[in-house]
Structures are given as C-alpha cells and as structure tokens.
PDB file of C-alpha atoms and ligand atoms in Angstrom:
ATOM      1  CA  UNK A 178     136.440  81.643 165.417  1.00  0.00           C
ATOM      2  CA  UNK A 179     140.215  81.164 164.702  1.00  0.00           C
ATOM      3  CA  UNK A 180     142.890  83.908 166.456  1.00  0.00           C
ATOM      4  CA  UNK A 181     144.557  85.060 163.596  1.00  0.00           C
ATOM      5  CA  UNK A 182     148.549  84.463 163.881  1.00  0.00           C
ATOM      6  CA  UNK A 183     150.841  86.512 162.145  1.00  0.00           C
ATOM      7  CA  UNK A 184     154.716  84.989 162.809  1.00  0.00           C
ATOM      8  CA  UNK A 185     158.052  86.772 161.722  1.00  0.00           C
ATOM      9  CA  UNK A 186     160.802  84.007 160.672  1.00  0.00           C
ATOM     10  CA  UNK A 187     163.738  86.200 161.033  1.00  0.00           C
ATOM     11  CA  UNK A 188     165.825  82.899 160.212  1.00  0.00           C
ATOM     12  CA  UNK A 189     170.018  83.685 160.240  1.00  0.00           C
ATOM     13  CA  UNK A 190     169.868  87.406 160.239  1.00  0.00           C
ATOM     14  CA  UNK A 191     170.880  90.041 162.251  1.00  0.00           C
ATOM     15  CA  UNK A 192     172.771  91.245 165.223  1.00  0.00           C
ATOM     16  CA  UNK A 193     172.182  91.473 168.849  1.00  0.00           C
ATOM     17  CA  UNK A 194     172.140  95.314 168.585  1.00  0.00           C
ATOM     18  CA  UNK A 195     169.763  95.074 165.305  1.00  0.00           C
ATOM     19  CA  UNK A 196     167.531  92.657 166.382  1.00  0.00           C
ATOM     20  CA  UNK A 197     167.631  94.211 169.902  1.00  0.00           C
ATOM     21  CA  UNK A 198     166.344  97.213 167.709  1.00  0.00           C
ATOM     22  CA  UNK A 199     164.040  95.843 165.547  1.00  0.00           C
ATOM     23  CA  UNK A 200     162.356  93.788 168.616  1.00  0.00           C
ATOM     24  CA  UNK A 201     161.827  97.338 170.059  1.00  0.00           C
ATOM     25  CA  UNK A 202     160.555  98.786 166.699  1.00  0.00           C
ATOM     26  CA  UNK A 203     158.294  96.199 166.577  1.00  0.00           C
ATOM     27  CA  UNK A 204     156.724  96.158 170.085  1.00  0.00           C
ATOM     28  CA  UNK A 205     156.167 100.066 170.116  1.00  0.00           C
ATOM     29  CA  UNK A 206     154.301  99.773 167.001  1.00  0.00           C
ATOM     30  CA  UNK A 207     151.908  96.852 167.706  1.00  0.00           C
ATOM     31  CA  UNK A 208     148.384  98.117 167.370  1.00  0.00           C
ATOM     32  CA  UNK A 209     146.859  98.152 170.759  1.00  0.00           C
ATOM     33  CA  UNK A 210     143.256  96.778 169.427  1.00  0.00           C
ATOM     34  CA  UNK A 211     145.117  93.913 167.424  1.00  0.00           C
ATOM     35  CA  UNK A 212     142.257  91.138 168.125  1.00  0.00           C
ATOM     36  CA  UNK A 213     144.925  88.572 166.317  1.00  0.00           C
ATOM     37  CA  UNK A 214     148.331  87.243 167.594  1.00  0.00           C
ATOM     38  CA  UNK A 215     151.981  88.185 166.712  1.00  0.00           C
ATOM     39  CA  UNK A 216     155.263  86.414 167.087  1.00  0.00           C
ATOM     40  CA  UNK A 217     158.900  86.076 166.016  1.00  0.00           C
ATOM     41  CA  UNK A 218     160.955  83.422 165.550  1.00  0.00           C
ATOM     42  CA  UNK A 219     164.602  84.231 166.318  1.00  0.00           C
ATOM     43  CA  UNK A 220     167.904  82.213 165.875  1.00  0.00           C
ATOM     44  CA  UNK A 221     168.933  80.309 169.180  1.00  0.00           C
ATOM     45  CA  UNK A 222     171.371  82.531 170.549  1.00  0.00           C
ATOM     46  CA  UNK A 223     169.121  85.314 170.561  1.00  0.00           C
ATOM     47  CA  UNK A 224     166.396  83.477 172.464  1.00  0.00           C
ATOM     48  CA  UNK A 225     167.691  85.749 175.538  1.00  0.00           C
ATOM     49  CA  UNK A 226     167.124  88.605 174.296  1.00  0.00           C
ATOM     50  CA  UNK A 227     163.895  88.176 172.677  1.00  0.00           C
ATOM     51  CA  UNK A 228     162.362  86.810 176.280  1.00  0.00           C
ATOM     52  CA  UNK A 229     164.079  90.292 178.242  1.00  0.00           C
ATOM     53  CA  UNK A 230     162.666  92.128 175.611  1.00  0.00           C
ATOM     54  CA  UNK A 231     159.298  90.476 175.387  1.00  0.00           C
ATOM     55  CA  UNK A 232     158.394  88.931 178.576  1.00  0.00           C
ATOM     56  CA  UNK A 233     155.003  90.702 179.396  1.00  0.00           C
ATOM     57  CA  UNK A 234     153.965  91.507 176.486  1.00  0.00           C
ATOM     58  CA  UNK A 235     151.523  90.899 173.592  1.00  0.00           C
ATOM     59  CA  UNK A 236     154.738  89.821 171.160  1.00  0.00           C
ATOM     60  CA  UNK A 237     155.340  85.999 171.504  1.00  0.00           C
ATOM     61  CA  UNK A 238     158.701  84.803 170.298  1.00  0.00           C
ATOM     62  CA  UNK A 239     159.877  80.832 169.543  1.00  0.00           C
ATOM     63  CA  UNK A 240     162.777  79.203 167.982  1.00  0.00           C
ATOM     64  CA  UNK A 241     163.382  78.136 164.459  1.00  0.00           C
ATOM     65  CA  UNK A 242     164.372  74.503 165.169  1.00  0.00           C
ATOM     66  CA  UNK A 243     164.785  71.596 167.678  1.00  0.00           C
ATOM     67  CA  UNK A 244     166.125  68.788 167.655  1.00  0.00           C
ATOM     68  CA  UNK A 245     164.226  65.535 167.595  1.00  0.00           C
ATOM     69  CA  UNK A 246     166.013  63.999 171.266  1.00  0.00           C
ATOM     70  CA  UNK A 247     165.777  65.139 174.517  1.00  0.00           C
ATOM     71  CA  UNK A 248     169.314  65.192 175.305  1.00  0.00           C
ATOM     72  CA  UNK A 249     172.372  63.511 174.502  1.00  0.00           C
ATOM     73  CA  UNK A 250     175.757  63.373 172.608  1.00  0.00           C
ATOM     74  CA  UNK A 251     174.261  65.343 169.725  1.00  0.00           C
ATOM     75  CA  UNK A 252     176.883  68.194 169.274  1.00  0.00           C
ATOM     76  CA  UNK A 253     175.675  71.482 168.025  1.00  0.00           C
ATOM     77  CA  UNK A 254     171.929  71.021 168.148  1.00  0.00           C
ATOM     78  CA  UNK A 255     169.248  72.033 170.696  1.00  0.00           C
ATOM     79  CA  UNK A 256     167.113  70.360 172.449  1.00  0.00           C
ATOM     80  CA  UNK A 257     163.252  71.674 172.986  1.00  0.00           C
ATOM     81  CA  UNK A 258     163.267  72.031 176.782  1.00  0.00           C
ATOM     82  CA  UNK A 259     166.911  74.160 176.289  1.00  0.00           C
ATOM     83  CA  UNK A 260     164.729  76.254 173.697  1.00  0.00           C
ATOM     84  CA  UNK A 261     161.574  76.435 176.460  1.00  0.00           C
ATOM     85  CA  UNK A 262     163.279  77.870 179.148  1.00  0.00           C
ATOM     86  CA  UNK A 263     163.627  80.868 177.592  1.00  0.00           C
ATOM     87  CA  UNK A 264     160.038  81.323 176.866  1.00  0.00           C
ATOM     88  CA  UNK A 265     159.793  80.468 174.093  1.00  0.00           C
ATOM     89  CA  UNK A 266     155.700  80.013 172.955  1.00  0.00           C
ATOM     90  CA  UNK A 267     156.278  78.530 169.265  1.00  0.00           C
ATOM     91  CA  UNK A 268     159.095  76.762 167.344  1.00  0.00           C
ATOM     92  CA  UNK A 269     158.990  76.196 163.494  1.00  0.00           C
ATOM     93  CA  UNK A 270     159.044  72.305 162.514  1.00  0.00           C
ATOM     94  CA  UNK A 271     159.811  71.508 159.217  1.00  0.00           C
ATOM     95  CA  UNK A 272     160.188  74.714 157.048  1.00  0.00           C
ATOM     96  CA  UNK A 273     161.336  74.167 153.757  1.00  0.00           C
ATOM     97  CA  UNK A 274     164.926  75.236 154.435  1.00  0.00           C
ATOM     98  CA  UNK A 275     165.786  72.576 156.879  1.00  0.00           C
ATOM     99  CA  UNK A 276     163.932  69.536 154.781  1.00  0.00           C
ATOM    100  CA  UNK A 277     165.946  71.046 151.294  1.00  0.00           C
ATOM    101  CA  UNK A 278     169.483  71.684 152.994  1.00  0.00           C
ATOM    102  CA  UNK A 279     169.353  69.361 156.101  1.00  0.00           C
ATOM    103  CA  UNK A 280     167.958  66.481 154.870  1.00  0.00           C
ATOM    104  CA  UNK A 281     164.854  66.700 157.174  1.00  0.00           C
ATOM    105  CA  UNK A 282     162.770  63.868 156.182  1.00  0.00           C
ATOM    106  CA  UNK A 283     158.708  63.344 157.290  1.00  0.00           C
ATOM    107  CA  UNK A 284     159.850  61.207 159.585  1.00  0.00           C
ATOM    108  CA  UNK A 285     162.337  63.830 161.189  1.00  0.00           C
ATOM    109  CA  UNK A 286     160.008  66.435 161.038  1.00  0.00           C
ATOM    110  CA  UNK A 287     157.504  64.604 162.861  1.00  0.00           C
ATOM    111  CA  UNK A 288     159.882  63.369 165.434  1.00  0.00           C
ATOM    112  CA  UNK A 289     160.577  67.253 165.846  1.00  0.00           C
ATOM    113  CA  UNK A 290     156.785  67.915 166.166  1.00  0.00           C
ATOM    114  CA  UNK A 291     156.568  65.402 169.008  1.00  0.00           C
ATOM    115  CA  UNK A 292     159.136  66.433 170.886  1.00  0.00           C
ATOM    116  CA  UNK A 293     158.062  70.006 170.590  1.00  0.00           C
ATOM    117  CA  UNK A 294     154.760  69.268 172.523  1.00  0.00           C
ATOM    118  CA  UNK A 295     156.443  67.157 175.145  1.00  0.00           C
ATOM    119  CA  UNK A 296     157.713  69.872 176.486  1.00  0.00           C
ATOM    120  CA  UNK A 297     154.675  72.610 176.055  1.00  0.00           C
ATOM    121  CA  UNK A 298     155.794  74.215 172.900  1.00  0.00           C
ATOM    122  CA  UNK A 299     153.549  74.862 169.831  1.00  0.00           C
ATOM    123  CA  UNK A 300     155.009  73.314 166.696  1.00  0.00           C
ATOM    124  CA  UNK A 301     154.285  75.518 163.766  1.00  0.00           C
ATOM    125  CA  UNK A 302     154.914  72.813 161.126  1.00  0.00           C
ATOM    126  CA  UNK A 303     155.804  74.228 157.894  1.00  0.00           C
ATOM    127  CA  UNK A 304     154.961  72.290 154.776  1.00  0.00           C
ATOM    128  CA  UNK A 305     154.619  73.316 150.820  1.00  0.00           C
ATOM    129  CA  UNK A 306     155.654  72.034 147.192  1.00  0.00           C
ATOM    130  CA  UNK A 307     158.274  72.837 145.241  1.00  0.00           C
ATOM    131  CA  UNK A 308     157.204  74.453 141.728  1.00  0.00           C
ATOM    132  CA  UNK A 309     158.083  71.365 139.710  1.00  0.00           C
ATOM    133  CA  UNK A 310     156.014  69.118 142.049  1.00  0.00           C
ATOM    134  CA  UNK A 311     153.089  72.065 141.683  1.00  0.00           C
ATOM    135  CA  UNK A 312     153.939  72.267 137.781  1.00  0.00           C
ATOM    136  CA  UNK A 313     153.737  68.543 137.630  1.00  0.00           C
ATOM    137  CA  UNK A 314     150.391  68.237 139.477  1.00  0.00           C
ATOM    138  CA  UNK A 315     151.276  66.935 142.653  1.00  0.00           C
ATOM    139  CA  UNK A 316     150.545  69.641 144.912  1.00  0.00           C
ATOM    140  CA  UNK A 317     148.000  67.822 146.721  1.00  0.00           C
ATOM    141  CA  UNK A 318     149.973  64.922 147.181  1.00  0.00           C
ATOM    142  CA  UNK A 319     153.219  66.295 148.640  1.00  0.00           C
ATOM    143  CA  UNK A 320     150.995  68.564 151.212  1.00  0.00           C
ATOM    144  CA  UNK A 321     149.155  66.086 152.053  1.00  0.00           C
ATOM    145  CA  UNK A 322     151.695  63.442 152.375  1.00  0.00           C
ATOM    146  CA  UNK A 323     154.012  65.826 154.716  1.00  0.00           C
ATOM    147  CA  UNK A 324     150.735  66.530 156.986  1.00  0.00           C
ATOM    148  CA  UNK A 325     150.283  63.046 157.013  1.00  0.00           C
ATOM    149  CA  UNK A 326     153.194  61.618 158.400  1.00  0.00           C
ATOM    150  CA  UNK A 327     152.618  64.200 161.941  1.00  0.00           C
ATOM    151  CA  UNK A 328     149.151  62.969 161.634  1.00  0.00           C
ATOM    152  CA  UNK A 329     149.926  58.880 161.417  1.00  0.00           C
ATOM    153  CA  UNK A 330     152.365  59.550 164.325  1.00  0.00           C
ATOM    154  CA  UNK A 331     151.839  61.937 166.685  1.00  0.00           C
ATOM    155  CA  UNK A 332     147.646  61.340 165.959  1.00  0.00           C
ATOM    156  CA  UNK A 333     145.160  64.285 165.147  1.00  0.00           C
ATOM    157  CA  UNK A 334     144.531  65.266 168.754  1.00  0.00           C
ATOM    158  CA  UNK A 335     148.321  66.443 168.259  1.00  0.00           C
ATOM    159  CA  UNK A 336     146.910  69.351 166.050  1.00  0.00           C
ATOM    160  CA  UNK A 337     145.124  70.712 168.651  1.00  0.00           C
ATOM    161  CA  UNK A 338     147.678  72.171 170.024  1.00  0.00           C
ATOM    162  CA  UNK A 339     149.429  73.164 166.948  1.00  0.00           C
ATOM    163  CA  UNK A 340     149.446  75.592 164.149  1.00  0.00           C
ATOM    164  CA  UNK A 341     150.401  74.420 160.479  1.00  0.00           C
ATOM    165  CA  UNK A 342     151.973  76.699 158.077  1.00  0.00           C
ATOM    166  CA  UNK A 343     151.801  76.609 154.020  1.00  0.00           C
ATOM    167  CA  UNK A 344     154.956  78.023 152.051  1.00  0.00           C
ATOM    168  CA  UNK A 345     155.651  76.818 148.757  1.00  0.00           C
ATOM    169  CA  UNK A 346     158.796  76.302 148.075  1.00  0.00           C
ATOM    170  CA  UNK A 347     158.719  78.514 144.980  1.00  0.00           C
ATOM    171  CA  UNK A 348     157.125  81.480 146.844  1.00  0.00           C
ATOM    172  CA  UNK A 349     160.148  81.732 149.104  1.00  0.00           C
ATOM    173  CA  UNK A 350     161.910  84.575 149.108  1.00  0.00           C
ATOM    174  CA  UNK A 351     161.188  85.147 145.390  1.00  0.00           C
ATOM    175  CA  UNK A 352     158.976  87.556 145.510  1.00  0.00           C
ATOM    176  CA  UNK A 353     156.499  85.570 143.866  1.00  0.00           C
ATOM    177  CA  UNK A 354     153.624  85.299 146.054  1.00  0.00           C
ATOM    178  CA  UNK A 355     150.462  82.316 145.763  1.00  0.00           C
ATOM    179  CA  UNK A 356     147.247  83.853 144.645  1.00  0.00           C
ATOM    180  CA  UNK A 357     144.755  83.872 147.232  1.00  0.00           C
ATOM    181  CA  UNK A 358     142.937  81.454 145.341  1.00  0.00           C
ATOM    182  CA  UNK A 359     146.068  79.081 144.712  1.00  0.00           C
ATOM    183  CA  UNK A 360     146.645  79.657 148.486  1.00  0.00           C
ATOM    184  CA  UNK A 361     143.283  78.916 149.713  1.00  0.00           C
ATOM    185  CA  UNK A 362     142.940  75.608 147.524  1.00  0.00           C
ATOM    186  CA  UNK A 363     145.795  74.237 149.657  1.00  0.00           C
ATOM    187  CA  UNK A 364     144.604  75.639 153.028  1.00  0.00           C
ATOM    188  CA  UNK A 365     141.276  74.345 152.610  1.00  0.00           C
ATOM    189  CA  UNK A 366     143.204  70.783 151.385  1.00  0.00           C
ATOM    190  CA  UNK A 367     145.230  70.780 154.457  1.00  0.00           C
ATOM    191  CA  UNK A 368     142.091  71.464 156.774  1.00  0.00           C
ATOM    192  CA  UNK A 369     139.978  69.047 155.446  1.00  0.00           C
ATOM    193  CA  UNK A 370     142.857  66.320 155.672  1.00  0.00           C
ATOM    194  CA  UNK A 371     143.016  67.296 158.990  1.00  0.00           C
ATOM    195  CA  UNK A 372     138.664  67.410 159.563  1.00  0.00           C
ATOM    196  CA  UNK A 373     138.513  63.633 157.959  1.00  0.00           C
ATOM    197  CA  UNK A 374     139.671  62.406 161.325  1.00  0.00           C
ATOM    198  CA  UNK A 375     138.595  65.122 163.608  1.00  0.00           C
ATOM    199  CA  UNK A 376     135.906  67.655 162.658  1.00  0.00           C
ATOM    200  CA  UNK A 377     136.415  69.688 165.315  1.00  0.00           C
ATOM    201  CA  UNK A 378     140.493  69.888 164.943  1.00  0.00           C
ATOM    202  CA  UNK A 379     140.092  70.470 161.588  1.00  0.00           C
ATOM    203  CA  UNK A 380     137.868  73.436 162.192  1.00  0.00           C
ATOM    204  CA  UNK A 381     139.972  75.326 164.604  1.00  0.00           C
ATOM    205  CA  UNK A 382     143.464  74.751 163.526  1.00  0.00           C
ATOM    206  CA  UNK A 383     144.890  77.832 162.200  1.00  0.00           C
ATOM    207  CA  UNK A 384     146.755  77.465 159.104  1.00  0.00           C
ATOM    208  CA  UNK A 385     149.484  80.214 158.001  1.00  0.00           C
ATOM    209  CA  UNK A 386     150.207  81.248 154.649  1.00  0.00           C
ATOM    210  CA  UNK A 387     153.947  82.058 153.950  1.00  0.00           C
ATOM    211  CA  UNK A 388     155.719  83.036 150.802  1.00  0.00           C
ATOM    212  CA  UNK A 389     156.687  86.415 149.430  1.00  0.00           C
ATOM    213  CA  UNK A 390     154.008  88.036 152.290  1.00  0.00           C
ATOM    214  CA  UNK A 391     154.235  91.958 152.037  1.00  0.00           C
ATOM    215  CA  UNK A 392     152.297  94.690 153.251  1.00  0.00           C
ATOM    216  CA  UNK A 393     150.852  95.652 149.960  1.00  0.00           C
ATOM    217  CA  UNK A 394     149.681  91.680 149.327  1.00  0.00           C
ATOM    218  CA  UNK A 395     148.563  90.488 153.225  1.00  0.00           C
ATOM    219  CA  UNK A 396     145.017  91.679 153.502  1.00  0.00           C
ATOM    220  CA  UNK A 397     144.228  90.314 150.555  1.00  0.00           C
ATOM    221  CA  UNK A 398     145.637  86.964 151.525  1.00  0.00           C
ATOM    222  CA  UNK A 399     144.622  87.192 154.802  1.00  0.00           C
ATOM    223  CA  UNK A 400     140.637  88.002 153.548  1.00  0.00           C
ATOM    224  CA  UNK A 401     140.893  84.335 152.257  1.00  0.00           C
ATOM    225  CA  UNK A 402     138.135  81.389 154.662  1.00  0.00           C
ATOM    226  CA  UNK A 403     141.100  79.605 155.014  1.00  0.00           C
ATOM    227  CA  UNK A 404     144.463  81.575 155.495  1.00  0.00           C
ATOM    228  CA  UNK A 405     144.384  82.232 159.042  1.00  0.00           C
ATOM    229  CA  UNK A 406     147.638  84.750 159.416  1.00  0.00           C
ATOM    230  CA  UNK A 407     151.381  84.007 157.874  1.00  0.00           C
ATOM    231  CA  UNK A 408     154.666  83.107 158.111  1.00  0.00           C
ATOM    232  CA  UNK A 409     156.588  86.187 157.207  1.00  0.00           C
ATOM    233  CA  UNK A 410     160.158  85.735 156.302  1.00  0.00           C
ATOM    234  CA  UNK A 411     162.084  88.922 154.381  1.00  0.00           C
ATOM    235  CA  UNK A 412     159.712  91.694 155.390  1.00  0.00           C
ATOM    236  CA  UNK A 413     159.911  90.354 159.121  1.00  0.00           C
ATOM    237  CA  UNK A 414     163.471  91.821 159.451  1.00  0.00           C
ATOM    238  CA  UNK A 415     161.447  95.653 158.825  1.00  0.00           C
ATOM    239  CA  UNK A 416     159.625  96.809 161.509  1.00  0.00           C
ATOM    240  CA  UNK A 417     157.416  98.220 159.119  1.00  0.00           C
ATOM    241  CA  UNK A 418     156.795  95.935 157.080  1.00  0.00           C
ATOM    242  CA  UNK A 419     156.019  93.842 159.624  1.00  0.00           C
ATOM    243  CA  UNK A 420     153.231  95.865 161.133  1.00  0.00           C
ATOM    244  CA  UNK A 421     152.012  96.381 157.903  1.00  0.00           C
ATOM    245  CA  UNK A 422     150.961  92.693 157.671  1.00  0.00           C
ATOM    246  CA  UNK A 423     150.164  92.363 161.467  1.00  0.00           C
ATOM    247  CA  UNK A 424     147.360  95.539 160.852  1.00  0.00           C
ATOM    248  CA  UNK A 425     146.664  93.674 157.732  1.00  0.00           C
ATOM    249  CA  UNK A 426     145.700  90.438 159.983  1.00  0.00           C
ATOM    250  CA  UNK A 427     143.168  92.713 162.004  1.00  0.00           C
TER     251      UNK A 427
HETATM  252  P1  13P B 136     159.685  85.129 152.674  1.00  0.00           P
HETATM  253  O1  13P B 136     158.552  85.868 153.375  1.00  0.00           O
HETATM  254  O2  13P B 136     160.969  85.849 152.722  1.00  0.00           O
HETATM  255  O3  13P B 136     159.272  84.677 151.315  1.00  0.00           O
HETATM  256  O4  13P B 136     159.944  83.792 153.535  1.00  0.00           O
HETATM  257  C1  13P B 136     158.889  82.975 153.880  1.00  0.00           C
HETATM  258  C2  13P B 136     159.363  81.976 154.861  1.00  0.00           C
HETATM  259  O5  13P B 136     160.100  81.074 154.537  1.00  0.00           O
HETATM  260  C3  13P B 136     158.928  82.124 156.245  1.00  0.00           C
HETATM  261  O6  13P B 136     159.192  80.978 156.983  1.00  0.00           O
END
C-alpha cells in the first residue's frame, strides 16, 4: 500500500513573518489520525525557518531546486548538501517552471535528480505536457520521454527512493484542473513505464497529481488507483486550503 503524499509548493511567495505564520497555521491544524504524509516546499532562504519550526514533527519540508554540482564557482545557485543540512526531506526536480523559464533540459533535470539522492534527499521529479503537446496528441510521449531520461540515467532502482509528480503545464495555476480520468490515464502511463523495468518499483512509487488542486476537487482526485497525493501550488499558501486537501488525502 502506497503512503499517500500531499506536498505544498509555496514557490516565491511570502515573508518570513507570513510563512512563519502560515507554517504554524498549518502544523496546529494537521489531523492527528492523518495515515498519509504532508510537506512543504519553501524557497531557500526560508529553509531555516521551516526546520525550527518543523523539526519533530509530522510536517516534512524540502527545497524547490538544486543545482546539478556539488560545489563550485556556480554563483547564485545551491548545492543539495547546502539544502540537506537544514533538514530538508524532499526537493522538487524538474517542475515545469524551471524547464519553461530556466531552460532545464532532461538532461539537467536528471543531473538534478542524481545529485539529489547522493546526498539522501528525495527528488520529487515533476513532469507534465503543455496543452498544445496534449491538444496535439503527444501526451504520452512528452511524459514518457521526461521519465525516461531519469530512468536511462540514474536506472529504475533510482525510483525507489523517489516520488514523481504529474502537473500539466496547462493545469498550472489556471484553475483548470485534469479530470480524474485525464489524470489517472497519465499516472497509470507513468507507472507502468516505470513497472516495464521493475515491477516492484513501479508498484510502490507514489505518483502526485498537481494542477489547479483545491479543497473542493482533491478527494475526488485523490479517490483515483493511481493519484497517490499532490503537488499543491496556490492553495498551499492558505492554511486552509491546505488542510482541506491534506484531510482530503486521508
Ligand atoms: P497550482 O496548484 O497553483 O496550480 O500549482 C501547481 C504546481 O505547480 C505545484 O508545483
């Protein structure tokens, strides 16, 4: 049986006071019975703060990003074993965001992947269409291509230890969420991509839905074989809306 996952992706909001607030919010609300996980992902410089706030209990936190090396002349990024010592339990790899506006490539986000597990953290590796490629038939493709190039590099027994996430693009902050169905058609794509070279891996990797997730739409998403929690971007940022989806996850 998967752990259900449900991850908040604040991405470049807030403040130390407001997310200081909101981690607080957050953590007194949790449901005490919650059999599934919870996390947020929280800009660098509030890495800190998440671990003071969190260290001890059931809220995991992670970083957004790394970068692909392990140290060097590489001014302004961060490396994963600067992002671990804070705590840190997951990073994102790959979202949308960083392959559209940074000029991630496969290749890049792979490299990212890697050097996430080198140093213990567990790469939630975001992949997803953009609604042209869906609305020209290629869904399938692009998923599977982006899954792919971890899988040819870092090797299945890589997704073991990590959890994949599906956002397409066009479900991004739009307010236009996937159906369940259109959601579980790619979930159960991207599992049995990953089961053709490793039945078991392919069984237990948990595989996030994100997109336009809000209270009134996550059960229903979440009641889906495949969707195994979500990626949560806008409604992450409201306490409420946040625990609306993490009691929606069970
Ligand atoms: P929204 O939930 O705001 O659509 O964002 C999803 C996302 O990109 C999470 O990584």
């Amino acid at each position: 049986m998967r752990r259900r996952l449900v991850a908040g992706n604040w991405k470049m909001h807030g403040s130390l006071a407001a997310n200081g607030a909101l981690l607080l919010d957050v953590l007194d609300g949790l449901p005490s019975e919650a059999k599934g996980e919870c996390a947020v992902c929280v800009p660098f410089p509030y890495l800190a703060q998440a671990r003071d706030h969190l260290a001890g209990t059931p809220l995991a936190w992670g970083a957004q990003n790394l970068s692909e090396h392990a140290q060097g002349a590489y001014t302004g990024e961060v490396s994963g074993a600067m992002v671990a010592e804070f705590g840190c339990r997951y990073v994102l790899v790959g979202h949308s965001e960083r392959r559209a506006l940074y000029g991630e490539t496969d290749a890049v986000v792979a490299a990212k992947f890697m050097a996430a597990q080198r140093v213990g953290l567990v790469p939630i590796l975001c992949i997803g269409e953009t609604l042209e490629q869906r609305e020209s038939g290629v869904t399938a493709d692009v998923v599977g291509g982006q899954l792919d190039a971890v899988l040819d590099m870092a090797g299945v027994e890589a997704l073991a230890n990590a959890v994949v996430a599906y956002e397409p693009v066009w479900a991004i902050g739009t307010g236009r969420t996937a159906s369940p169905e259109q959601a579980q058609e790619v979930h159960a794509l991207v599992r049995g991509r990953v089961s053709v070279r490793s039945e078991a891996i392919g069984a237990g990797i948990r595989v996030l839905y994100g997109g336009s997730v809000k209270p009134q739409n996550a059960a229903e998403l979440f009641s889906m074989p495949d969707i195994d929690g979500g990626l949560i971007g806008g409604a992450s940022l409201a306490a409420a809306d946040f625990l609306g989806i993490v009691r929606a996850a069970g």
